Coordinates of C-alpha atoms in Angstrom, one line a residue:
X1 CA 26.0 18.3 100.0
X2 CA 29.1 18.4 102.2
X3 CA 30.2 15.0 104.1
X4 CA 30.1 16.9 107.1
X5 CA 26.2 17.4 106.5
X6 CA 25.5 13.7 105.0
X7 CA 27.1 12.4 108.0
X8 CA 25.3 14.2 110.5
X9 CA 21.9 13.0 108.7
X10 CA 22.7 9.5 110.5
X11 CA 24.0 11.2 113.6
X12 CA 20.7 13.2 114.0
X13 CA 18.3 10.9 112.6
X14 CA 19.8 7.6 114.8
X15 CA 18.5 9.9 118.1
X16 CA 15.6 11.1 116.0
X17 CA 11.9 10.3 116.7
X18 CA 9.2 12.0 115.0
X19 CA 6.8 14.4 116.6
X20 CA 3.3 15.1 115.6
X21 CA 3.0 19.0 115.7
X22 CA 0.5 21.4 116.6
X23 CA 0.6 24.7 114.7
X24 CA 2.1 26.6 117.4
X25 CA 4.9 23.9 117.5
X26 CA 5.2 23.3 113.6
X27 CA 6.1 27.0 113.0
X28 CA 9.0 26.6 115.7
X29 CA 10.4 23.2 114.1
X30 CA 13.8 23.6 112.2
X31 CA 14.7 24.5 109.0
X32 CA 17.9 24.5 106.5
X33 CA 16.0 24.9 103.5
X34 CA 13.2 26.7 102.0
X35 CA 11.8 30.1 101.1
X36 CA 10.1 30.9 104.6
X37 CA 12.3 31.4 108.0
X38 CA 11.2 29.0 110.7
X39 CA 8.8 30.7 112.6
X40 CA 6.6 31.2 109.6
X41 CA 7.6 27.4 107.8
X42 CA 3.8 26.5 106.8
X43 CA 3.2 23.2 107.2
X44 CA 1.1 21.5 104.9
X45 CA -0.9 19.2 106.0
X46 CA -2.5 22.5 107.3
X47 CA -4.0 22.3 103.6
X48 CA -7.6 21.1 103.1
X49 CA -8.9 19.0 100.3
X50 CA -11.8 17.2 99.6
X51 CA -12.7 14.1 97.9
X52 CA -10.1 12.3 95.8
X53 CA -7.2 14.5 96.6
X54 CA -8.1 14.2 100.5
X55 CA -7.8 10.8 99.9
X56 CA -4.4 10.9 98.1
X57 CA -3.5 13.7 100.5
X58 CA -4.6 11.4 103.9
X59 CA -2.2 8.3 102.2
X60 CA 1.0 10.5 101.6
X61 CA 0.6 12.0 105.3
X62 CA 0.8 8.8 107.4
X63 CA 3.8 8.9 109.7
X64 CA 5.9 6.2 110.3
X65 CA 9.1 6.2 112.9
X66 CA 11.8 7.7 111.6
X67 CA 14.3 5.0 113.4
X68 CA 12.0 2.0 111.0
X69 CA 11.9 4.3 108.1
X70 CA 16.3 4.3 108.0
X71 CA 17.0 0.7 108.6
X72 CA 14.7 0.6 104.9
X73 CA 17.5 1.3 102.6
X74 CA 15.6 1.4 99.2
X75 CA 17.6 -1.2 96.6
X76 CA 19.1 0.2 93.3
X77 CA 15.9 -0.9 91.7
X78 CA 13.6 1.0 94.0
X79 CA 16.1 4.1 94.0
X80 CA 15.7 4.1 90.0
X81 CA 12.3 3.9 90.2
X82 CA 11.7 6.9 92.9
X83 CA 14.1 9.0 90.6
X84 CA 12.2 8.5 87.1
X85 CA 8.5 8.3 88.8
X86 CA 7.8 11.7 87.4
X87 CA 10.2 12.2 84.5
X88 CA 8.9 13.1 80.8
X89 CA 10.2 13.2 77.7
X90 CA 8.5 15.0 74.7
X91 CA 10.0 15.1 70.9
X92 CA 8.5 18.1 68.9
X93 CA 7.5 17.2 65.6
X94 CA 10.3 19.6 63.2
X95 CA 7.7 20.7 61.3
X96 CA 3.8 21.2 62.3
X97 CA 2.1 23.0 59.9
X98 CA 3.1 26.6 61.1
X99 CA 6.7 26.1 60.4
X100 CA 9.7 24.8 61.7
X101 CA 9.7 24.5 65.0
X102 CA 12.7 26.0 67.4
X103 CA 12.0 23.0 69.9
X104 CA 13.4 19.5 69.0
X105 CA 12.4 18.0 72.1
X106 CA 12.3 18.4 75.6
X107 CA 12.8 16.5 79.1
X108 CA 11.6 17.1 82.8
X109 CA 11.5 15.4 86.2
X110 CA 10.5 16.2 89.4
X111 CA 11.7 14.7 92.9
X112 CA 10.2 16.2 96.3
X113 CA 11.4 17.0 99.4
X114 CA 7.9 18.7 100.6
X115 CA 5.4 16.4 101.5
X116 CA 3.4 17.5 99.1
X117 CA 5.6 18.8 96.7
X118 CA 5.6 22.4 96.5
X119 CA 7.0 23.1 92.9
X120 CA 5.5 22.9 89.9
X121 CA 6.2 22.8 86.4
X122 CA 4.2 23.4 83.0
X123 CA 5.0 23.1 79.1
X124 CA 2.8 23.7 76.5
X125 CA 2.7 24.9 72.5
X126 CA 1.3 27.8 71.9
X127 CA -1.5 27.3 69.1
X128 CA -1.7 30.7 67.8
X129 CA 2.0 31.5 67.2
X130 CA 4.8 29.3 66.4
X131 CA 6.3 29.1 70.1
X132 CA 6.4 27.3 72.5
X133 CA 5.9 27.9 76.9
X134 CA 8.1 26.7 79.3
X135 CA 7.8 27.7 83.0
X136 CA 8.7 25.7 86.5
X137 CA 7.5 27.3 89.8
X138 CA 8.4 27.0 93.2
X139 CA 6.3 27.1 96.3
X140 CA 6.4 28.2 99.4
X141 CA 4.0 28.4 102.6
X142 CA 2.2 25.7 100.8
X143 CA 1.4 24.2 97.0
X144 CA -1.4 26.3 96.3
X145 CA -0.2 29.3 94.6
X146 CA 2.6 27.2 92.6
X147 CA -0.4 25.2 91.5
X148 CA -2.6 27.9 90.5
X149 CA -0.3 30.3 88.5
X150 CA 1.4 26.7 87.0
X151 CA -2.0 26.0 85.4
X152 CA -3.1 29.6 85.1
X153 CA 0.0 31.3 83.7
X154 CA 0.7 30.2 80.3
X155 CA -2.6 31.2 79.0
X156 CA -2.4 35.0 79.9
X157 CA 0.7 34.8 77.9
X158 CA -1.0 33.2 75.3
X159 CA -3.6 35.5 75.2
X160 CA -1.5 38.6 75.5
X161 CA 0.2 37.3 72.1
X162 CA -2.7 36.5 70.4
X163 CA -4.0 39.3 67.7
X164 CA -7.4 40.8 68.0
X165 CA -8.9 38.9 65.5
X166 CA -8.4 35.9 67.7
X167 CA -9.7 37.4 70.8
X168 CA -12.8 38.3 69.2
X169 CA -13.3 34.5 67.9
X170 CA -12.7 34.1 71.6
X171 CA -15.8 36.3 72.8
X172 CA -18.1 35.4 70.7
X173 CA -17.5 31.7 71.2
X174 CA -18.3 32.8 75.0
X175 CA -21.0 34.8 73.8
X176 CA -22.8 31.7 71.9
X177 CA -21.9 28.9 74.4
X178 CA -19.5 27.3 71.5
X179 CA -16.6 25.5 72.9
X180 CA -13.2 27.6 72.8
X181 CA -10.9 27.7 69.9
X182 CA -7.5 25.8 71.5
X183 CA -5.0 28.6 72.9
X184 CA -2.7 26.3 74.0
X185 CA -1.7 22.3 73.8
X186 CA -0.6 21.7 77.0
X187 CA 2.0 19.0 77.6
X188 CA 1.4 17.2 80.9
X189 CA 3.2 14.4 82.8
X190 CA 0.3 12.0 84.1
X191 CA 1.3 12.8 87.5
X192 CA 0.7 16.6 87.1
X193 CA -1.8 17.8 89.3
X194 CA -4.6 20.3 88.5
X195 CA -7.0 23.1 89.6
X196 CA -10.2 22.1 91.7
X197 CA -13.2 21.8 88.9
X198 CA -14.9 23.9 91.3
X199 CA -12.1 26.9 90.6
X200 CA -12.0 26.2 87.0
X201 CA -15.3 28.5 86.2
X202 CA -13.6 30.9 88.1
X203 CA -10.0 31.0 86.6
X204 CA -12.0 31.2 82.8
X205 CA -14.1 33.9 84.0
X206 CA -10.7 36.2 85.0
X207 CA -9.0 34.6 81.7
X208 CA -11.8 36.3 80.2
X209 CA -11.9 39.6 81.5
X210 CA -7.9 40.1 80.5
X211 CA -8.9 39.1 76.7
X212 CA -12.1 41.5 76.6
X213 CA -9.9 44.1 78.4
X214 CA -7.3 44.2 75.7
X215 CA -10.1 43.6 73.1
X216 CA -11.1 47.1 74.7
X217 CA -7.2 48.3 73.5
X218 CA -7.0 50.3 70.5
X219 CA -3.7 49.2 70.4
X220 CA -3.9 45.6 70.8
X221 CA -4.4 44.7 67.1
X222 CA -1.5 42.6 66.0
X223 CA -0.8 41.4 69.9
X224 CA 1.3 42.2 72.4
X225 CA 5.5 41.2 71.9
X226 CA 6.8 38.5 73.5
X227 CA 8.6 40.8 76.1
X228 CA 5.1 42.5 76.9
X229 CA 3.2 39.7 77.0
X230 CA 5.2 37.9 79.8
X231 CA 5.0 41.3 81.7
X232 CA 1.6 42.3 81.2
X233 CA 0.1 38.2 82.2
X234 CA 2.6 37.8 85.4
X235 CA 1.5 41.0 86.9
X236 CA -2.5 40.7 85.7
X237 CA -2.4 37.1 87.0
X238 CA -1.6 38.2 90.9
X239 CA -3.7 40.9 90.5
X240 CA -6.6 38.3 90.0
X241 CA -5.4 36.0 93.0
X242 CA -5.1 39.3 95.1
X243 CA -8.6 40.0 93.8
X244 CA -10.4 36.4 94.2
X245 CA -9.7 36.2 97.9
X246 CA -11.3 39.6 98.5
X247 CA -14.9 38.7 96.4
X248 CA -17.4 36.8 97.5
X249 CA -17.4 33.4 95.8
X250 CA -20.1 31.0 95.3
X251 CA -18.8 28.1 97.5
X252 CA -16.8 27.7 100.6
X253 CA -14.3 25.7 99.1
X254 CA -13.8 27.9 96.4
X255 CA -13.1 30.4 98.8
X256 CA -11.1 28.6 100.8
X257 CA -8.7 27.7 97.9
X258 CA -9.0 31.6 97.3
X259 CA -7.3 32.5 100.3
X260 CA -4.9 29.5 100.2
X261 CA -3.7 30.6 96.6
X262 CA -3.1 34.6 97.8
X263 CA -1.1 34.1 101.2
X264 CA 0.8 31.0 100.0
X265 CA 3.2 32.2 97.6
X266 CA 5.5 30.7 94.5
X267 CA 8.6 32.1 92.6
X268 CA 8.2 31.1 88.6
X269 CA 10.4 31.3 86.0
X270 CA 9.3 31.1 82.3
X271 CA 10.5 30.5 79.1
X272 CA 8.8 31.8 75.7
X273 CA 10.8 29.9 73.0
X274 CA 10.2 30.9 68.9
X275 CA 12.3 31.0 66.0
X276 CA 13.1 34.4 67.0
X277 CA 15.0 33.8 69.8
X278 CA 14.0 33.3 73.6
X279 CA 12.2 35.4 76.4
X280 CA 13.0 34.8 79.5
X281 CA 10.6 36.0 82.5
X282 CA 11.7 35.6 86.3
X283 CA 10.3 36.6 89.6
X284 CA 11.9 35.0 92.9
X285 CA 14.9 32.5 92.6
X286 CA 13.9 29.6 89.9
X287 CA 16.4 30.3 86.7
X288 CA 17.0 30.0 83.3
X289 CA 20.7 28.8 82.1
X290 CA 21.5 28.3 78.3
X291 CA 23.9 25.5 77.4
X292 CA 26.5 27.0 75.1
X293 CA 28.7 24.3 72.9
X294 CA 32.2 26.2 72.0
X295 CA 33.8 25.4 68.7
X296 CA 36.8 22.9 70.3
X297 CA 33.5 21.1 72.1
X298 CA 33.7 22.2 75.7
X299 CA 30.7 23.7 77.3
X300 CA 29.8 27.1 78.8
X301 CA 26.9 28.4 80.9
X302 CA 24.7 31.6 79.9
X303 CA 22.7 32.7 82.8
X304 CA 19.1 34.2 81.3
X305 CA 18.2 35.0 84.7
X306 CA 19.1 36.4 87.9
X307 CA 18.4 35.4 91.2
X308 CA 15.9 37.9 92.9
X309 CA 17.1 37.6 96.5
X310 CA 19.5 39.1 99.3
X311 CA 22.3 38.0 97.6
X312 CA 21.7 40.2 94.0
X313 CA 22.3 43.6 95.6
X314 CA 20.9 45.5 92.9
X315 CA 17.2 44.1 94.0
X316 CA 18.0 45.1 97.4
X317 CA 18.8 48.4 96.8
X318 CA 15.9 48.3 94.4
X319 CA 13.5 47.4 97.2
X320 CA 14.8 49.5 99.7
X321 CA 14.3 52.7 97.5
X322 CA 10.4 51.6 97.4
X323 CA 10.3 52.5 101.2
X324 CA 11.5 55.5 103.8
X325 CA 14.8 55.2 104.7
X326 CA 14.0 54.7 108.7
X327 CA 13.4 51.0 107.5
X328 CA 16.8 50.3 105.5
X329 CA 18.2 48.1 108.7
X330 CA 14.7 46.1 108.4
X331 CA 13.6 45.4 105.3
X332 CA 16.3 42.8 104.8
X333 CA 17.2 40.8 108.2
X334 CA 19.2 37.5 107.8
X335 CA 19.3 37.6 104.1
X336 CA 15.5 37.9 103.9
X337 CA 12.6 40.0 103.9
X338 CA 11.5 41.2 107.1
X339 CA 13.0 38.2 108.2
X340 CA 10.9 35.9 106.8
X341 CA 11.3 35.2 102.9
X342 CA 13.6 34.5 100.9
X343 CA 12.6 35.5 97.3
X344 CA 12.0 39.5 97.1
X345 CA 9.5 38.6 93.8
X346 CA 6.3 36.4 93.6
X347 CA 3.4 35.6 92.6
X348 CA 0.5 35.4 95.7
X349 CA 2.3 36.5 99.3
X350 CA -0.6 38.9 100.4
X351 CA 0.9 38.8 103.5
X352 CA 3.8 40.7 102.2
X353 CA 1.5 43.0 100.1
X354 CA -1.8 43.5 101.7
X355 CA -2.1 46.2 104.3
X356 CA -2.3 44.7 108.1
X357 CA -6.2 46.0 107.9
X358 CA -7.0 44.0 104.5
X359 CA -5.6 40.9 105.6
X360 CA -7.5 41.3 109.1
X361 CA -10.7 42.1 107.5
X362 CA -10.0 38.8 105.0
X363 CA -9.7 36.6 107.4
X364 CA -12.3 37.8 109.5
X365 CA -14.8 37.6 107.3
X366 CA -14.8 34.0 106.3
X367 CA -17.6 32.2 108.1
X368 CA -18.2 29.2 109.9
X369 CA -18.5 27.2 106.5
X370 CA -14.8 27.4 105.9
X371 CA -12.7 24.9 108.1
X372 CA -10.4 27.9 109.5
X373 CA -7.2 25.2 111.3
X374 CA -5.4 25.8 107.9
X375 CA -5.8 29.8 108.3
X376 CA -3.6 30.0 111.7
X377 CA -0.5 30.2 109.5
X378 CA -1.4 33.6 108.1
X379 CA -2.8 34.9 111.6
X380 CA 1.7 36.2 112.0
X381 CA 2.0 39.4 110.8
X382 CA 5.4 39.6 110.0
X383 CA 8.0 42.1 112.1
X384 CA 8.6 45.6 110.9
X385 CA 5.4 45.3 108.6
X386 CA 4.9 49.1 108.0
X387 CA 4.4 50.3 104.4
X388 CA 3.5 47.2 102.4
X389 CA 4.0 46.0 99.6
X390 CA 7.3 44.5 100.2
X391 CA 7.2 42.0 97.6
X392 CA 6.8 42.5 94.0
X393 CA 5.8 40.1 91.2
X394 CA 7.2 42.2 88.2
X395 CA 9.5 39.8 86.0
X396 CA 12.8 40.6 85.1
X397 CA 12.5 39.8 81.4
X398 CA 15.5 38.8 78.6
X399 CA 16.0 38.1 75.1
X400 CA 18.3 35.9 73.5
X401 CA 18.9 35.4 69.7
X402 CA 19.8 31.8 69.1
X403 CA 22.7 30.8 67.4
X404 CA 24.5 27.7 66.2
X405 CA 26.2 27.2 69.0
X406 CA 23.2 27.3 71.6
X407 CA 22.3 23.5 72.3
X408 CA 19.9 23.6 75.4
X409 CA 18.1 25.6 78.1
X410 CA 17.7 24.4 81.2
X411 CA 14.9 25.9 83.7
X412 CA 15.4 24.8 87.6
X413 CA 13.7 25.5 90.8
X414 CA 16.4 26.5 93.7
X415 CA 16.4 22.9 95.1
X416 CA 18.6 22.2 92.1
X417 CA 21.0 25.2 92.3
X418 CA 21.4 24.8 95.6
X419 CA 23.3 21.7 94.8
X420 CA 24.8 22.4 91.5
X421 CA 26.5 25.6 89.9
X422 CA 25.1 27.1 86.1
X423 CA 28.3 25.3 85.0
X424 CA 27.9 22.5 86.3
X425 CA 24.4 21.6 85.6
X426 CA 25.2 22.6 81.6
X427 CA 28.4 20.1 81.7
X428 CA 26.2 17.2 83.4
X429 CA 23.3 17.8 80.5
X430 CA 26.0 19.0 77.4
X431 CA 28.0 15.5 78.4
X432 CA 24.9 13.8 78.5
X433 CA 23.4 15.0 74.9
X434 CA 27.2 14.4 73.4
X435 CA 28.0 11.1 75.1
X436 CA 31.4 13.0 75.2
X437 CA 33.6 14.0 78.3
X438 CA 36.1 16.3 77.5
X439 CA 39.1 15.8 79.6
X440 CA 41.8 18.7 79.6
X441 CA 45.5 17.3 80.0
X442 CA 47.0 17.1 82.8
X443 CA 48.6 20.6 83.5
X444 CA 52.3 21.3 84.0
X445 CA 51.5 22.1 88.2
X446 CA 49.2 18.7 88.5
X447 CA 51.9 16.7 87.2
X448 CA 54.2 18.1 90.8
X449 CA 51.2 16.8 92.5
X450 CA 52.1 14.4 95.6
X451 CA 50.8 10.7 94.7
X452 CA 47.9 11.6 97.0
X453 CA 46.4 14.0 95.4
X454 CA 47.0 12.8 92.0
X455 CA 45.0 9.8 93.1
X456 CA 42.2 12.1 94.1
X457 CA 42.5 14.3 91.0
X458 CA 42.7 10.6 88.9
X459 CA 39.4 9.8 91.0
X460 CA 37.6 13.0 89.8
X461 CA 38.6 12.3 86.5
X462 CA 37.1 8.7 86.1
X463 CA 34.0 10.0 87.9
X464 CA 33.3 12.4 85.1
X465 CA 34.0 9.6 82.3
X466 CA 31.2 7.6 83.6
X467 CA 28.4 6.3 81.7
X468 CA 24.9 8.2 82.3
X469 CA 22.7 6.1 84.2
X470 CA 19.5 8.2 82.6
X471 CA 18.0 8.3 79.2
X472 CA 16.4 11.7 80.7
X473 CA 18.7 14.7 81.2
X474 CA 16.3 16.0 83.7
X475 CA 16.8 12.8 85.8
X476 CA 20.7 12.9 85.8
X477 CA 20.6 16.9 87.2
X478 CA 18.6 15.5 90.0
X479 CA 20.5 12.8 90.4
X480 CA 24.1 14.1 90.4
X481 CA 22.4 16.8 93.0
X482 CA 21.8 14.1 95.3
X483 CA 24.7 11.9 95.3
X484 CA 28.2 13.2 94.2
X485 CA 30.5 13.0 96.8
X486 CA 33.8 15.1 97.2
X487 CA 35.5 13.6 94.7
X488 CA 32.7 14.1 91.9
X489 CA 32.0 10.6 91.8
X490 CA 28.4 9.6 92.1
X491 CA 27.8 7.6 95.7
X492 CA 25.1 5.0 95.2
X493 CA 24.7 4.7 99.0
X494 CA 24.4 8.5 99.7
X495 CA 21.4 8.5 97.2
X496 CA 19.9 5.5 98.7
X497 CA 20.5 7.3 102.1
X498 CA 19.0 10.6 101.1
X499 CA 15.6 9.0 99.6
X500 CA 14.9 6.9 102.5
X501 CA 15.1 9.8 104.5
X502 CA 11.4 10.5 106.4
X503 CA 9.6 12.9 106.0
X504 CA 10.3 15.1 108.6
X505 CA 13.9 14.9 108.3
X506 CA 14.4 14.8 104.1
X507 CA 13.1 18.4 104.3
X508 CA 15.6 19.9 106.3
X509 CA 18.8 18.6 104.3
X510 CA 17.3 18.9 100.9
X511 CA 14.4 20.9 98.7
X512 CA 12.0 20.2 96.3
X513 CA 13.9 19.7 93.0
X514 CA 12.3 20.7 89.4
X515 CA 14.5 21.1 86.2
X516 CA 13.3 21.0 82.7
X517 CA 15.8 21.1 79.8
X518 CA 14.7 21.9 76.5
X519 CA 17.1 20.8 73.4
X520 CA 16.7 23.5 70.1
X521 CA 16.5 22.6 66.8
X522 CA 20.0 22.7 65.2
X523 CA 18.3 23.6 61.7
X524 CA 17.1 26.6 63.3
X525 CA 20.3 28.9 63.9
X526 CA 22.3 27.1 60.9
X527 CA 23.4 29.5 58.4
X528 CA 21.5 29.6 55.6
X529 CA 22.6 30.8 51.9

């Protein structure tokens, strides 16, 4: 973040008192950051929960003034502790009893902007191969669809790979009332939320119908590739949220989350890792970046991924072509869709793939049981809406054979690459893992430096020589995001500054922020005679 920005957080928020907004006014309200333009920003506290979570939901809500909240500057201690509240660190045993593992270990963290946080994150083993599932989502218009494909996701994949053998031990298990073989062994942060119990009967019930569909598959013997498997479970996924808002469901809350899940929406980005290599699926702007270690020990960035929004002109032109050309000046208006989004791929967004009639006759059909306040968000049809779908949920998918010199992978929601460059982030995290900061000599030119600039250039220099103040890589990321100032060098009073920001204010200088980087085993690619 630019001083010019950091210091007008103190100029705006000094003359800033907070407002308690109807709908109407909450869609107007200001915003620098996000995936949805301002008319359309979802609020959400417009979210409905019940019993525990309505209780943890009604605590993180409460308001305070803004002008009281920034005369609290939160001590180094209480900085250190907001930062790592939701970090995690798993080591992956080398060997566990299907082979060597391609995973050494693992680290992920979490720090929200959104109140609550939209992005989500999920990491699990898959129990009938040898690889392992790596995916961080970002929401928008809401948590609910992050939530829902975050806990939903990696099992299609799962079960897409999985041979039919498996998926008939799956059935019949169903069938007698048996529990489930284990697909997956999830690995969880304590702080990771979950799906509504209520949902869950729903969810296994689609989960289901995939397996038995490609049980029905005379060529679904061995299981589907990676590659296929990550296509085939993103798009069957939204197909099932589009689906379970449009049936009737047994409860009003389950419907109500329904409807939440499909016209929220999420981006995701997922990793399959195996000692083949690594898949790569994207849809919307999270990304993958592989940490590359060069033989004289510098460090180079591999993009897996590419950014599907305004600014990759390919998907443009790729959308575009989907529709008649009278609509080429509108499908893209201020870098985003109709206006509106941002990400031109997603899961949920039935407001940018429904037809204007569905969605009416959706909404209109819930009945009195449903509490309909949180509904007025999707009420906004969005301009030039003509000859949906606009958005897609397809993933760009890539492969990557690891070698020796492939160290890490780190996965990142948008908050973080907003504030740090692919090369950037894989210096912080390859510095970190090698305790190492390569400094190139001082160059013929900088040595005719003025005494000045060679002070600033000296300054940039010891900032990248310091210490890490995080065991967990995922932790430094977020935490060089937030504070390094123009000279590189981390500010201990901009973080402070930044965390004790309110509510209302923190998200309109900063997003959520998710990264996950996952270290490879270095037996994996060594050469072998």
């Amino acid at each position: 973040m630019s001083g010019r920005v950091y210091a007008s957080i103190f100029q705006r928020a000094s003359n800033y008192t907070p407002t308690f907004f109807s709908t109407a006014s909450s869609q107007s309200r200001p915003t620098h950051h996000g995936h949805l333009s301002s008319w359309s920003n979802c609020r959400s506290d417009l979210l409905q929960h019940s019993g525990e979570d309505s209780e943890k939901w009604s605590n993180s809500q409460r308001c305070f003034s803004a002008r009281q909240d920034l005369h609290f500057q939160p001590s180094w201690v209480q900085v250190n502790s907001i930062l790592r509240s939701h970090e995690q660190t798993v080591n992956v045993p080398e060997f566990d009893g299907r082979g060597l593992s391609a995973v050494r270990r693992f680290q992920s963290n979490q720090l929200a902007a959104n109140t609550p946080n939209e992005d989500r994150r999920s990491a699990a083993s898959c129990l009938q191969s040898k690889g392992m599932l790596f995916g961080v989502f970002d929401g928008h218009g809401g948590w609910a669809c992050a939530q829902a494909v975050s806990d939903r996701l990696l099992s299609y994949i799962a079960v897409a790979m999985m041979p039919k053998h498996s998926l008939d031990e799956l059935e019949k298990s169903m069938e007698q009332g048996r529990p489930l073989p284990p697909i997956l062994q999830w690995h969880k942060h304590h702080t990771d939320l979950g799906f509504h119990r209520e949902s869950s009967s729903l969810y296994i019930d689609h989960l289901r119908v995939f397996w038995q569909n490609l049980l029905d598959s005379e060529e679904h013997i061995e299981g589907m590739s990676p590659a296929d498997a990550l296509d085939r479970a993103f798009r069957q996924l939204d197909a099932d949220i589009s689906l379970e808002a449009q049936v009737p469901l047994s409860t009003d809350l389950m419907k109500s989350t329904a409807i939440q899940v499909a016209f929220a929406g999420c981006t995701a980005c997922v990793a399959y890792i195996c000692t083949d290599g690594i898949h790569v699926a994207n849809a919307g702007d999270c990304r993958a970046v592989l940490g590359v270690q060069q033989e004289d020990g510098s460090w180079s960035a591999l993009p897996l991924s590419q950014d599907h929004n305004s600014q990759n002109q390919a998907e443009v032109e790729q959308v575009k072509a989907k529709h008649p050309p009278s609509e080429k000046d509108t499908i893209i208006t201020d870098d985003r869709l109709l206006g509106v989004l941002i990400p031109l791929r997603a899961f949920g967004d039935m407001r940018f793939k429904w037809s204007r009639e569905l969605q009416q006759s959706i909404l209109a059909s819930l009945n009195s049981g449903v509490d309909l306040n949180f509904l007025n968000q999707y009420q906004h049809i969005p301009p030039n809406y003509l000859t949906p779908p606009y958005v897609d949920v397809t993933p760009e998918i890539t492969y990557h054979k690891l070698r020796p010199q492939d160290c890490f992978l780190v996965l990142g929601t948008d908050g973080l690459w907003d504030e740090l460059g692919n090369e950037e982030v894989v210096q912080l995290v390859g510095e970190h893992l090698s305790g190492i900061h390569l400094q190139a000599p001082i160059s013929l030119s900088e040595r005719q430096l003025k005494l000045g600039q060679m002070h600033e250039l000296l300054l940039k220099r010891r900032a990248r020589s310091s210490p890490a103040l995080d065991a967990n890589a995922a932790t430094h990321l977020i935490r060089h995001a937030l504070s390094t100032d123009e000279y590189g060098e981390l500010s201990q009073e901009r973080l402070a500054s930044m965390l004790a920001l309110p509510d209302d204010l923190a998200r309109m200088y900063r997003d959520d922020i998710t990264a996950t980087v996952v270290y490879f085993n270095s037996d994996l690619a060594r050469p072998h005679s």
